[in-house]
mmCIF file of C-alpha atoms in Angstrom:
data_model
loop_
_atom_site.group_PDB
_atom_site.id
_atom_site.type_symbol
_atom_site.label_atom_id
_atom_site.label_comp_id
_atom_site.label_asym_id
_atom_site.label_seq_id
_atom_site.Cartn_x
_atom_site.Cartn_y
_atom_site.Cartn_z
ATOM 1 C CA MET A 11 -0.272 0.098 -0.241
ATOM 2 C CA LYS A 12 1.181 3.165 -0.927
ATOM 3 C CA SER A 13 0.039 6.916 0.137
ATOM 4 C CA ILE A 14 -0.036 9.141 -2.920
ATOM 5 C CA SER A 15 -0.432 13.094 -2.611
ATOM 6 C CA GLY A 16 -4.020 11.462 0.642
ATOM 7 C CA LEU A 17 -4.735 8.301 -1.098
ATOM 8 C CA TYR A 18 -4.501 5.124 -0.454
ATOM 9 C CA CYS A 19 -3.232 2.792 -3.411
ATOM 10 C CA LEU A 20 -3.124 -0.844 -3.028
ATOM 11 C CA ARG A 21 -0.333 -2.765 -5.275
ATOM 12 C CA PHE A 22 -2.211 -5.780 -6.164
ATOM 13 C CA PRO A 23 0.592 -9.020 -7.756
ATOM 14 C CA ALA A 24 -0.334 -9.700 -11.520
ATOM 15 C CA ARG A 25 -3.380 -12.830 -10.792
ATOM 16 C CA GLY A 26 -3.633 -10.979 -6.956
ATOM 17 C CA THR A 27 -7.402 -10.134 -5.025
ATOM 18 C CA ALA A 28 -8.092 -8.789 -3.128
ATOM 19 C CA VAL A 29 -10.578 -9.532 -0.125
ATOM 20 C CA LEU A 30 -13.475 -6.688 -0.990
ATOM 21 C CA ALA A 31 -12.046 -7.160 -4.834
ATOM 22 C CA LEU A 32 -10.796 -3.744 -4.988
ATOM 23 C CA ALA A 33 -8.218 -1.785 -7.667
ATOM 24 C CA GLY A 34 -6.952 1.924 -7.690
ATOM 25 C CA CYS A 35 -6.953 4.250 -5.448
ATOM 26 C CA MET A 36 -9.179 4.535 -2.160
ATOM 27 C CA ALA A 37 -10.347 8.255 -1.978
ATOM 28 C CA LEU A 38 -9.254 8.711 1.232
ATOM 29 C CA PRO A 39 -7.173 7.113 3.686
ATOM 30 C CA VAL A 40 -11.223 7.218 6.509
ATOM 31 C CA ALA A 41 -12.225 4.816 3.071
ATOM 32 C CA PHE A 42 -10.119 2.263 3.253
ATOM 33 C CA ALA A 43 -9.458 2.287 6.784
ATOM 34 C CA GLN A 44 -13.151 1.429 6.988
ATOM 35 C CA GLN A 45 -13.537 -0.906 3.813
ATOM 36 C CA SER A 46 -10.434 -3.011 5.094
ATOM 37 C CA LYS A 47 -12.689 -3.565 8.363
ATOM 38 C CA ILE A 48 -15.334 -5.486 6.123
ATOM 39 C CA THR A 49 -15.979 -8.515 7.633
ATOM 40 C CA PRO A 50 -16.845 -11.730 5.333
ATOM 41 C CA LYS A 51 -20.690 -11.743 7.369
ATOM 42 C CA MET A 52 -20.761 -7.535 6.407
ATOM 43 C CA GLN A 53 -19.843 -8.600 2.759
ATOM 44 C CA ALA A 54 -22.226 -11.603 2.310
ATOM 45 C CA GLY A 55 -24.221 -8.078 3.080
ATOM 46 C CA ILE A 56 -23.652 -6.292 1.227
ATOM 47 C CA GLN A 57 -23.022 -8.309 -1.707
ATOM 48 C CA GLY A 58 -27.423 -9.951 -0.609
ATOM 49 C CA ASP A 59 -28.037 -6.359 -1.021
ATOM 50 C CA ILE A 60 -27.103 -6.009 -4.015
ATOM 51 C CA THR A 61 -28.033 -8.739 -5.368
ATOM 52 C CA GLN A 62 -31.720 -7.745 -4.272
ATOM 53 C CA HIS A 63 -31.077 -4.223 -6.319
ATOM 54 C CA PHE A 64 -31.408 -2.175 -2.973
ATOM 55 C CA GLY A 65 -28.577 -0.523 -3.916
ATOM 56 C CA SER A 66 -24.767 -0.639 -4.770
ATOM 57 C CA ALA A 67 -21.271 -0.295 -4.059
ATOM 58 C CA PRO A 68 -18.853 0.281 -6.422
ATOM 59 C CA ALA A 69 -15.194 0.012 -6.861
ATOM 60 C CA ASN A 70 -15.481 3.135 -8.138
ATOM 61 C CA PRO A 71 -17.659 5.881 -8.553
ATOM 62 C CA GLY A 72 -17.566 8.483 -9.513
ATOM 63 C CA PRO A 73 -16.350 11.873 -8.789
ATOM 64 C CA LYS A 74 -18.229 14.002 -6.331
ATOM 65 C CA ALA A 75 -21.072 16.832 -7.345
ATOM 66 C CA LYS A 76 -20.269 19.297 -8.573
ATOM 67 C CA HIS A 77 -22.155 22.612 -8.158
ATOM 68 C CA LEU A 78 -24.726 21.688 -5.741
ATOM 69 C CA SER A 79 -24.656 23.767 -2.259
ATOM 70 C CA SER A 80 -25.353 22.699 0.285
ATOM 71 C CA SER A 81 -26.958 26.212 1.996
ATOM 72 C CA ILE A 82 -30.969 25.223 3.184
ATOM 73 C CA ARG A 83 -32.094 28.056 1.153
ATOM 74 C CA PRO A 84 -35.337 26.661 -0.237
ATOM 75 C CA HIS A 85 -33.705 26.574 -4.362
ATOM 76 C CA ALA A 86 -30.536 24.948 -3.432
ATOM 77 C CA VAL A 87 -32.273 21.580 -1.086
ATOM 78 C CA ARG A 88 -34.260 21.982 -4.002
ATOM 79 C CA LYS A 89 -31.508 21.047 -6.540
ATOM 80 C CA ALA A 90 -29.623 18.740 -4.640
ATOM 81 C CA MET A 91 -33.274 16.495 -3.023
ATOM 82 C CA ARG A 92 -34.041 16.553 -7.614
ATOM 83 C CA LYS A 93 -30.270 15.471 -8.395
ATOM 84 C CA VAL A 94 -30.877 12.489 -5.930
ATOM 85 C CA ALA A 95 -34.071 11.345 -6.162
ATOM 86 C CA ASN A 96 -34.122 11.229 -9.826
ATOM 87 C CA TRP A 97 -31.137 9.115 -10.829
ATOM 88 C CA GLU A 98 -32.768 6.723 -8.198
ATOM 89 C CA LEU A 99 -36.034 6.839 -9.425
ATOM 90 C CA LYS A 100 -34.035 5.596 -13.053
ATOM 91 C CA GLN A 101 -31.880 3.918 -10.963
ATOM 92 C CA ALA A 102 -34.484 1.655 -8.595
ATOM 93 C CA GLN A 103 -38.218 1.924 -10.573
ATOM 94 C CA PRO A 104 -37.590 -1.511 -12.997
ATOM 95 C CA TYR A 105 -37.410 -3.053 -8.533
ATOM 96 C CA PHE A 106 -39.567 -1.792 -6.569
ATOM 97 C CA GLY A 107 -40.531 -4.143 -4.069
ATOM 98 C CA GLN A 108 -42.694 -4.372 -1.175
ATOM 99 C CA ASN A 109 -39.998 -5.129 2.283
ATOM 100 C CA TRP A 110 -39.309 -2.140 4.933
ATOM 101 C CA THR A 111 -36.497 -0.954 1.522
ATOM 102 C CA TRP A 112 -38.809 -0.159 -0.763
ATOM 103 C CA SER A 113 -41.351 1.211 1.832
ATOM 104 C CA THR A 114 -39.022 3.855 3.751
ATOM 105 C CA LEU A 115 -37.825 4.751 -0.074
ATOM 106 C CA TYR A 116 -41.689 5.352 -1.175
ATOM 107 C CA ALA A 117 -42.177 7.953 1.768
ATOM 108 C CA GLY A 118 -38.644 10.070 0.286
ATOM 109 C CA PHE A 119 -40.522 10.069 -2.901
ATOM 110 C CA MET A 120 -43.983 11.109 -1.010
ATOM 111 C CA ALA A 121 -41.856 13.605 0.742
ATOM 112 C CA ALA A 122 -40.340 14.712 -2.882
ATOM 113 C CA SER A 123 -42.803 14.960 -4.964
ATOM 114 C CA ASP A 124 -44.329 17.019 -2.490
ATOM 115 C CA SER A 125 -41.406 19.716 -1.669
ATOM 116 C CA LEU A 126 -40.412 19.883 -5.612
ATOM 117 C CA HIS A 127 -43.709 20.135 -6.961
ATOM 118 C CA ASP A 128 -43.456 17.268 -9.371
ATOM 119 C CA ALA A 129 -46.191 14.986 -9.992
ATOM 120 C CA ARG A 130 -42.693 12.119 -11.320
ATOM 121 C CA TYR A 131 -42.259 10.903 -8.017
ATOM 122 C CA ARG A 132 -46.257 10.601 -6.838
ATOM 123 C CA ASN A 133 -46.964 9.301 -10.674
ATOM 124 C CA ALA A 134 -44.667 6.194 -10.279
ATOM 125 C CA MET A 135 -45.983 5.591 -6.772
ATOM 126 C CA GLU A 136 -49.337 4.905 -7.655
ATOM 127 C CA GLU A 137 -47.865 2.798 -10.641
ATOM 128 C CA MET A 138 -46.054 0.857 -7.571
ATOM 129 C CA GLY A 139 -49.338 0.486 -5.789
ATOM 130 C CA GLU A 140 -50.892 -0.916 -8.787
ATOM 131 C CA LYS A 141 -48.659 -2.891 -9.308
ATOM 132 C CA PHE A 142 -48.528 -4.786 -6.249
ATOM 133 C CA HIS A 143 -53.029 -4.251 -5.932
ATOM 134 C CA TRP A 144 -52.057 -2.494 -2.865
ATOM 135 C CA GLN A 145 -51.265 -5.385 -0.638
ATOM 136 C CA LEU A 146 -48.220 -5.598 1.680
ATOM 137 C CA GLU A 147 -45.482 -8.455 2.271
ATOM 138 C CA SER A 148 -47.597 -10.214 4.312
ATOM 139 C CA LYS A 149 -51.657 -10.418 5.428
ATOM 140 C CA VAL A 150 -50.092 -10.916 8.858
ATOM 141 C CA PRO A 151 -47.228 -8.360 8.657
ATOM 142 C CA ASP A 152 -44.654 -7.175 10.388
ATOM 143 C CA ALA A 153 -43.815 -3.648 11.975
ATOM 144 C CA ASN A 154 -41.279 -3.695 9.040
ATOM 145 C CA GLY A 155 -44.255 -5.124 6.337
ATOM 146 C CA GLN A 156 -47.169 -2.323 7.549
ATOM 147 C CA ASN A 157 -44.300 0.245 6.504
ATOM 148 C CA LEU A 158 -45.707 -0.115 2.644
ATOM 149 C CA GLY A 159 -49.048 1.340 4.306
ATOM 150 C CA GLN A 160 -47.616 4.318 4.831
ATOM 151 C CA THR A 161 -47.405 5.412 1.426
ATOM 152 C CA TYR A 162 -51.155 3.880 0.022
ATOM 153 C CA THR A 163 -52.480 5.587 3.163
ATOM 154 C CA GLU A 164 -50.689 8.899 2.393
ATOM 155 C CA LEU A 165 -52.176 8.197 -1.494
ATOM 156 C CA TYR A 166 -55.921 7.453 0.092
ATOM 157 C CA LEU A 167 -55.208 10.762 1.942
ATOM 158 C CA LYS A 168 -55.214 12.184 -1.111
ATOM 159 C CA HIS A 169 -57.025 10.887 -3.689
ATOM 160 C CA ARG A 170 -59.706 8.908 -1.477
ATOM 161 C CA LYS A 171 -59.898 5.437 -2.816
ATOM 162 C CA PRO A 172 -60.928 2.881 -0.537
ATOM 163 C CA VAL A 173 -58.934 -0.010 -2.751
ATOM 164 C CA GLU A 174 -56.118 1.655 -1.780
ATOM 165 C CA ILE A 175 -56.210 1.372 1.892
ATOM 166 C CA ALA A 176 -58.099 -1.834 2.465
ATOM 167 C CA ALA A 177 -56.105 -4.493 2.050
ATOM 168 C CA THR A 178 -53.557 -1.748 3.959
ATOM 169 C CA ARG A 179 -56.794 -1.318 7.069
ATOM 170 C CA ASP A 180 -57.717 -5.673 6.659
ATOM 171 C CA ALA A 181 -54.166 -6.149 7.301
ATOM 172 C CA LEU A 182 -54.742 -3.534 11.148
ATOM 173 C CA ASP A 183 -57.994 -4.403 12.142
ATOM 174 C CA GLY A 184 -55.877 -8.141 12.242
ATOM 175 C CA LEU A 185 -53.889 -6.921 14.976
ATOM 176 C CA LEU A 186 -56.207 -5.042 16.389
ATOM 177 C CA LYS A 187 -58.013 -8.293 16.930
ATOM 178 C CA GLY A 188 -54.391 -10.445 19.006
ATOM 179 C CA THR A 189 -52.838 -11.379 15.887
ATOM 180 C CA GLU A 190 -49.363 -10.792 15.364
ATOM 181 C CA ALA A 191 -46.576 -11.801 13.181
ATOM 182 C CA HIS A 192 -43.767 -14.270 14.493
ATOM 183 C CA ILE A 193 -41.592 -12.562 17.148
ATOM 184 C CA PRO A 194 -38.314 -14.189 17.653
ATOM 185 C CA ALA A 195 -38.364 -16.167 21.249
ATOM 186 C CA ASN A 196 -34.508 -14.624 21.510
ATOM 187 C CA GLN A 197 -36.048 -10.831 22.254
ATOM 188 C CA ALA A 198 -38.883 -9.334 24.124
ATOM 189 C CA GLN A 199 -42.675 -10.339 23.410
ATOM 190 C CA ILE A 200 -44.016 -7.569 22.518
ATOM 191 C CA PRO A 201 -44.348 -6.798 18.389
ATOM 192 C CA TRP A 202 -42.204 -4.327 17.907
ATOM 193 C CA TRP A 203 -39.697 -5.513 19.613
ATOM 194 C CA TRP A 204 -37.001 -3.993 17.543
ATOM 195 C CA CYS A 205 -36.395 -0.525 17.883
ATOM 196 C CA ASP A 206 -36.474 -0.098 13.900
ATOM 197 C CA ALA A 207 -40.161 -0.953 14.404
ATOM 198 C CA LEU A 208 -40.997 2.776 15.971
ATOM 199 C CA PHE A 209 -40.397 3.436 12.832
ATOM 200 C CA MET A 210 -42.148 1.922 10.570
ATOM 201 C CA ALA A 211 -45.207 0.236 12.024
ATOM 202 C CA PRO A 212 -47.225 3.437 14.564
ATOM 203 C CA PRO A 213 -46.228 5.989 11.316
ATOM 204 C CA ALA A 214 -49.176 3.733 9.635
ATOM 205 C CA TRP A 215 -51.217 3.712 12.599
ATOM 206 C CA SER A 216 -51.212 7.252 13.376
ATOM 207 C CA ARG A 217 -51.911 7.680 9.303
ATOM 208 C CA MET A 218 -54.710 4.623 9.225
ATOM 209 C CA TYR A 219 -56.669 7.283 11.687
ATOM 210 C CA ALA A 220 -56.425 10.137 10.129
ATOM 211 C CA ALA A 221 -57.513 8.383 6.830
ATOM 212 C CA THR A 222 -60.824 6.817 9.366
ATOM 213 C CA HIS A 223 -60.800 8.972 12.523
ATOM 214 C CA GLU A 224 -61.596 5.763 14.481
ATOM 215 C CA LYS A 225 -59.036 6.166 17.424
ATOM 216 C CA LYS A 226 -59.179 2.060 17.548
ATOM 217 C CA TYR A 227 -55.518 2.551 15.750
ATOM 218 C CA LEU A 228 -54.508 5.785 17.857
ATOM 219 C CA ALA A 229 -54.668 3.371 20.702
ATOM 220 C CA TYR A 230 -52.922 0.574 19.073
ATOM 221 C CA MET A 231 -50.023 2.769 18.143
ATOM 222 C CA ASN A 232 -50.118 4.462 21.609
ATOM 223 C CA GLU A 233 -49.981 0.939 23.407
ATOM 224 C CA HIS A 234 -47.591 -0.379 21.832
ATOM 225 C CA TRP A 235 -44.940 2.563 20.833
ATOM 226 C CA TRP A 236 -45.071 2.359 24.851
ATOM 227 C CA GLN A 237 -44.549 -0.655 25.587
ATOM 228 C CA THR A 238 -41.269 -0.456 23.809
ATOM 229 C CA SER A 239 -39.896 2.692 24.749
ATOM 230 C CA ARG A 240 -40.340 1.288 27.994
ATOM 231 C CA THR A 241 -38.235 -1.830 27.507
ATOM 232 C CA LEU A 242 -35.249 -0.627 25.198
ATOM 233 C CA TYR A 243 -35.374 3.338 26.204
ATOM 234 C CA ASP A 244 -31.795 4.398 28.113
ATOM 235 C CA PRO A 245 -33.923 7.372 30.668
ATOM 236 C CA HIS A 246 -30.375 8.159 31.161
ATOM 237 C CA LEU A 247 -28.813 8.179 28.217
ATOM 238 C CA HIS A 248 -31.470 9.182 26.099
ATOM 239 C CA LEU A 249 -31.489 5.909 23.381
ATOM 240 C CA PHE A 250 -32.405 3.374 22.352
ATOM 241 C CA TYR A 251 -31.721 0.460 21.674
ATOM 242 C CA ARG A 252 -31.940 -1.342 18.784
ATOM 243 C CA ASP A 253 -33.418 -4.610 20.712
ATOM 244 C CA ILE A 254 -32.996 -6.475 24.169
ATOM 245 C CA THR A 255 -29.726 -8.196 22.880
ATOM 246 C CA TYR A 256 -27.480 -5.066 23.335
ATOM 247 C CA LEU A 257 -29.076 -3.786 26.543
ATOM 248 C CA LYS A 258 -24.799 -4.609 27.555
ATOM 249 C CA ALA A 259 -23.606 -4.976 24.572
ATOM 250 C CA LYS A 260 -19.995 -2.875 24.738
ATOM 251 C CA GLY A 261 -18.775 -1.695 21.960
ATOM 252 C CA SER A 262 -14.480 -1.023 21.463
ATOM 253 C CA ASN A 263 -14.367 1.341 23.813
ATOM 254 C CA GLY A 264 -16.084 -0.181 26.745
ATOM 255 C CA LYS A 265 -19.361 2.279 25.836
ATOM 256 C CA PRO A 266 -22.828 0.860 25.477
ATOM 257 C CA VAL A 267 -23.325 0.509 20.876
ATOM 258 C CA PHE A 268 -26.193 3.367 20.056
ATOM 259 C CA TRP A 269 -26.418 2.853 16.190
ATOM 260 C CA SER A 270 -27.427 5.750 14.298
ATOM 261 C CA ARG A 271 -29.368 3.715 12.127
ATOM 262 C CA GLY A 272 -31.353 2.494 14.764
ATOM 263 C CA GLU A 273 -31.425 5.884 16.246
ATOM 264 C CA GLY A 274 -32.565 8.130 13.490
ATOM 265 C CA TRP A 275 -35.493 5.272 12.755
ATOM 266 C CA VAL A 276 -37.063 5.855 16.206
ATOM 267 C CA MET A 277 -36.216 10.083 15.874
ATOM 268 C CA ALA A 278 -38.633 9.927 11.784
ATOM 269 C CA GLY A 279 -41.105 7.215 13.428
ATOM 270 C CA LEU A 280 -41.681 9.574 16.619
ATOM 271 C CA VAL A 281 -42.124 13.305 14.196
ATOM 272 C CA ARG A 282 -44.322 10.824 11.101
ATOM 273 C CA THR A 283 -46.279 9.520 13.740
ATOM 274 C CA LEU A 284 -46.761 12.824 15.657
ATOM 275 C CA GLU A 285 -47.846 14.681 12.063
ATOM 276 C CA TYR A 286 -51.427 12.155 11.867
ATOM 277 C CA MET A 287 -51.704 12.657 15.877
ATOM 278 C CA PRO A 288 -54.739 14.895 16.787
ATOM 279 C CA LYS A 289 -52.953 17.648 18.942
ATOM 280 C CA ASP A 290 -54.818 17.827 22.024
ATOM 281 C CA TYR A 291 -54.399 13.432 21.791
ATOM 282 C CA PRO A 292 -53.499 12.725 25.320
ATOM 283 C CA THR A 293 -49.970 11.257 25.372
ATOM 284 C CA ARG A 294 -49.335 13.820 22.300
ATOM 285 C CA GLY A 295 -46.998 15.499 25.168
ATOM 286 C CA LYS A 296 -44.704 12.027 25.956
ATOM 287 C CA PHE A 297 -44.031 12.022 22.700
ATOM 288 C CA GLU A 298 -42.999 15.431 22.259
ATOM 289 C CA THR A 299 -41.046 15.257 25.109
ATOM 290 C CA LEU A 300 -38.854 12.060 23.909
ATOM 291 C CA LEU A 301 -38.126 13.881 21.128
ATOM 292 C CA ARG A 302 -36.845 16.623 23.194
ATOM 293 C CA GLN A 303 -34.682 13.631 24.920
ATOM 294 C CA MET A 304 -33.116 12.086 22.029
ATOM 295 C CA ALA A 305 -32.599 15.810 20.052
ATOM 296 C CA ALA A 306 -30.224 17.438 22.736
ATOM 297 C CA GLU A 307 -27.919 13.799 22.990
ATOM 298 C CA VAL A 308 -27.743 13.355 19.930
ATOM 299 C CA ALA A 309 -27.124 16.592 19.340
ATOM 300 C CA SER A 310 -24.504 15.919 21.826
ATOM 301 C CA LEU A 311 -22.948 13.512 19.521
ATOM 302 C CA GLN A 312 -22.337 14.760 16.129
ATOM 303 C CA ASP A 313 -19.461 15.314 14.579
ATOM 304 C CA PRO A 314 -18.401 18.537 14.579
ATOM 305 C CA LYS A 315 -16.254 18.108 11.001
ATOM 306 C CA SER A 316 -17.845 16.461 8.852
ATOM 307 C CA GLY A 317 -21.940 17.696 10.802
ATOM 308 C CA MET A 318 -22.859 13.715 10.212
ATOM 309 C CA TRP A 319 -22.946 11.130 12.292
ATOM 310 C CA HIS A 320 -21.136 7.649 12.727
ATOM 311 C CA SER A 321 -22.722 4.535 12.875
ATOM 312 C CA ASN A 322 -21.450 3.673 16.424
ATOM 313 C CA LEU A 323 -23.039 7.191 17.879
ATOM 314 C CA MET A 324 -20.869 6.409 20.716
ATOM 315 C CA ASP A 325 -17.325 5.247 18.835
ATOM 316 C CA ALA A 326 -16.585 7.024 16.360
ATOM 317 C CA ALA A 327 -13.250 6.354 16.380
ATOM 318 C CA ALA A 328 -13.561 2.765 15.846
ATOM 319 C CA TYR A 329 -16.504 3.584 12.946
ATOM 320 C CA PRO A 330 -14.817 6.912 11.107
ATOM 321 C CA ALA A 331 -16.119 7.842 8.550
ATOM 322 C CA PRO A 332 -19.911 9.262 8.471
ATOM 323 C CA GLU A 333 -23.046 7.534 7.709
ATOM 324 C CA THR A 334 -25.923 8.786 5.777
ATOM 325 C CA SER A 335 -29.015 6.657 6.574
ATOM 326 C CA GLY A 336 -28.628 7.648 9.803
ATOM 327 C CA SER A 337 -27.584 10.977 10.119
ATOM 328 C CA ALA A 338 -30.579 11.817 7.365
ATOM 329 C CA LEU A 339 -33.157 10.568 9.536
ATOM 330 C CA MET A 340 -31.716 12.345 12.246
ATOM 331 C CA THR A 341 -31.168 15.952 10.163
ATOM 332 C CA TYR A 342 -35.334 15.263 9.259
ATOM 333 C CA ALA A 343 -36.409 14.710 12.723
ATOM 334 C CA LEU A 344 -34.535 17.351 13.494
ATOM 335 C CA ALA A 345 -35.774 19.786 10.967
ATOM 336 C CA TRP A 346 -38.823 18.705 11.250
ATOM 337 C CA GLY A 347 -39.354 19.434 15.718
ATOM 338 C CA VAL A 348 -38.286 22.646 14.304
ATOM 339 C CA ASN A 349 -40.716 23.132 11.772
ATOM 340 C CA HIS A 350 -43.237 21.815 13.857
ATOM 341 C CA GLY A 351 -42.127 23.877 17.064
ATOM 342 C CA VAL A 352 -41.378 21.164 19.576
ATOM 343 C CA LEU A 353 -37.855 22.324 18.957
ATOM 344 C CA SER A 354 -35.923 25.436 19.710
ATOM 345 C CA ARG A 355 -35.324 26.408 16.317
ATOM 346 C CA ALA A 356 -31.971 28.480 18.062
ATOM 347 C CA LYS A 357 -30.801 25.077 19.684
ATOM 348 C CA TYR A 358 -31.210 23.760 16.479
ATOM 349 C CA GLU A 359 -31.191 25.027 13.405
ATOM 350 C CA PRO A 360 -27.070 24.502 13.635
ATOM 351 C CA VAL A 361 -26.903 20.981 14.885
ATOM 352 C CA ILE A 362 -29.452 21.073 11.415
ATOM 353 C CA ARG A 363 -26.823 23.108 8.852
ATOM 354 C CA ARG A 364 -23.985 21.224 9.629
ATOM 355 C CA ALA A 365 -25.992 17.625 9.203
ATOM 356 C CA TRP A 366 -27.551 19.243 6.088
ATOM 357 C CA HIS A 367 -24.459 19.973 4.508
ATOM 358 C CA GLY A 368 -22.577 16.936 5.039
ATOM 359 C CA LEU A 369 -25.335 14.956 3.531
ATOM 360 C CA VAL A 370 -24.886 17.137 -0.119
ATOM 361 C CA GLN A 371 -20.848 15.635 0.665
ATOM 362 C CA GLN A 372 -22.106 12.369 -0.182
ATOM 363 C CA ILE A 373 -23.925 12.935 -3.667
ATOM 364 C CA TYR A 374 -21.357 11.733 -6.967
ATOM 365 C CA ALA A 375 -21.761 13.507 -9.770
ATOM 366 C CA ASP A 376 -24.473 11.129 -11.339
ATOM 367 C CA GLY A 377 -26.987 11.564 -8.571
ATOM 368 C CA ARG A 378 -25.732 8.536 -6.207
ATOM 369 C CA LEU A 379 -26.177 9.503 -2.384
ATOM 370 C CA GLY A 380 -22.873 7.319 -1.055
ATOM 371 C CA ASN A 381 -22.306 5.941 2.106
ATOM 372 C CA ILE A 382 -25.221 4.848 3.086
ATOM 373 C CA GLN A 383 -24.583 0.967 5.891
ATOM 374 C CA GLN A 384 -26.489 -2.169 4.296
ATOM 375 C CA THR A 385 -28.791 -3.451 5.786
ATOM 376 C CA GLY A 386 -28.224 -4.756 9.428
ATOM 377 C CA ALA A 387 -28.798 -4.643 13.277
ATOM 378 C CA ALA A 388 -25.820 -2.937 14.499
ATOM 379 C CA PRO A 389 -22.230 -0.334 13.289
ATOM 380 C CA ALA A 390 -20.962 -1.418 10.381
ATOM 381 C CA TYR A 391 -18.115 -0.754 7.642
ATOM 382 C CA TYR A 392 -19.613 0.385 4.116
ATOM 383 C CA ARG A 393 -17.937 1.110 1.235
ATOM 384 C CA PRO A 394 -18.223 5.675 0.950
ATOM 385 C CA SER A 395 -20.665 4.742 -2.719
ATOM 386 C CA SER A 396 -22.138 2.784 -0.801
ATOM 387 C CA SER A 397 -25.344 3.884 -1.789
ATOM 388 C CA TYR A 398 -29.654 1.849 -0.969
ATOM 389 C CA ASN A 399 -33.060 2.405 -1.462
ATOM 390 C CA TYR A 400 -33.345 3.181 1.947
ATOM 391 C CA GLY A 401 -31.310 5.825 2.716
ATOM 392 C CA VAL A 402 -32.222 8.255 -0.385
ATOM 393 C CA GLY A 403 -35.311 8.140 0.882
ATOM 394 C CA ALA A 404 -34.216 9.154 4.238
ATOM 395 C CA PHE A 405 -32.501 11.460 2.479
ATOM 396 C CA LEU A 406 -35.605 13.131 0.177
ATOM 397 C CA MET A 407 -37.558 13.315 3.582
ATOM 398 C CA ALA A 408 -34.565 15.464 5.534
ATOM 399 C CA GLY A 409 -34.444 17.576 2.407
ATOM 400 C CA SER A 410 -38.370 18.515 2.761
ATOM 401 C CA GLN A 411 -37.947 19.436 5.674
ATOM 402 C CA VAL A 412 -34.373 21.759 6.202
ATOM 403 C CA MET A 413 -36.538 23.576 2.890
ATOM 404 C CA LYS A 414 -39.137 24.755 5.262
ATOM 405 C CA LEU A 415 -36.717 26.432 7.334
ATOM 406 C CA SER A 416 -35.554 29.746 5.716
ATOM 407 C CA ARG A 417 -38.911 30.099 4.803
#
């Protein structure tokens, strides 16, 4: 290995290979440090995501984008959003699916359609719904499988076509009757046993309330949200453990393991649930207090240089690269909180500005959004070029709220 002008180059023998099949120069020392730590298990996960068309992680993604401003002025944010959204739509639309990775992207496209005043993204969502006959992934969906219901219900709220929510409503009504998806034996025996579930499911329930005005959907959501919170939320550190197997886990520095995307899932789930919750709902104050607590904690953990957050929030040294999906989800939640008067503008707008600046730096010339950790349940390593559908959805949601800050 030889360093040239700040780049790390790998030299291979004529017939040699590298574990990650890398060639040429890596962009930065941090990038090489990240990639050199990708374990065979992580690489298998990366390859699995690529095989399922969730995204890609090429060795040579090309140059970063030029002529994009990281300003939070609406025109600058729209330009960055449009570049990423257009690239992703072209790459992803032929492979649209029904699982949580896709439905997170769809949430981003819905937000982008409204923010960019561009019907193409919403039209693509309508075509997706028709393709799947407005069905969820399963008739008895776990939290991940309920995520798609968010997009279906948002489309229903615009069109009022009963077919768009019929299957989702049937599935949620089945859960209300006590039918639940399988829960792993080593996990808490509650429906939303992992923190990611708080993004996937509760916003679908609050949207179904908005569509039907039936309070039973809010009641179910409220009961199970706080059940999960009592199980996984650390009231002293103000962060969520991913699931009960992480309650006593420690990182290389001896600190608890808090996964950035996991915290992002919870914070984004909070605001997407609040968005459709009545202002006078009895426990709304508790949800807002939780957002304030988490916001203060993640703001204190923001990287002062990149403006983003690391895969392991409390061990940046071990995970030095910025992580886009968690950072975007947290940025979305922080910006929503400021825009809706839940969070202090004076305190959090500087945090959001730094975060958005960092996110825009992850955009490549063709529109690829990089540094997105592959699917998983814990901090991991990834290539700088790693781009996956759910991370793009998170970025588009973030942009939709960031642009409103300067109005």
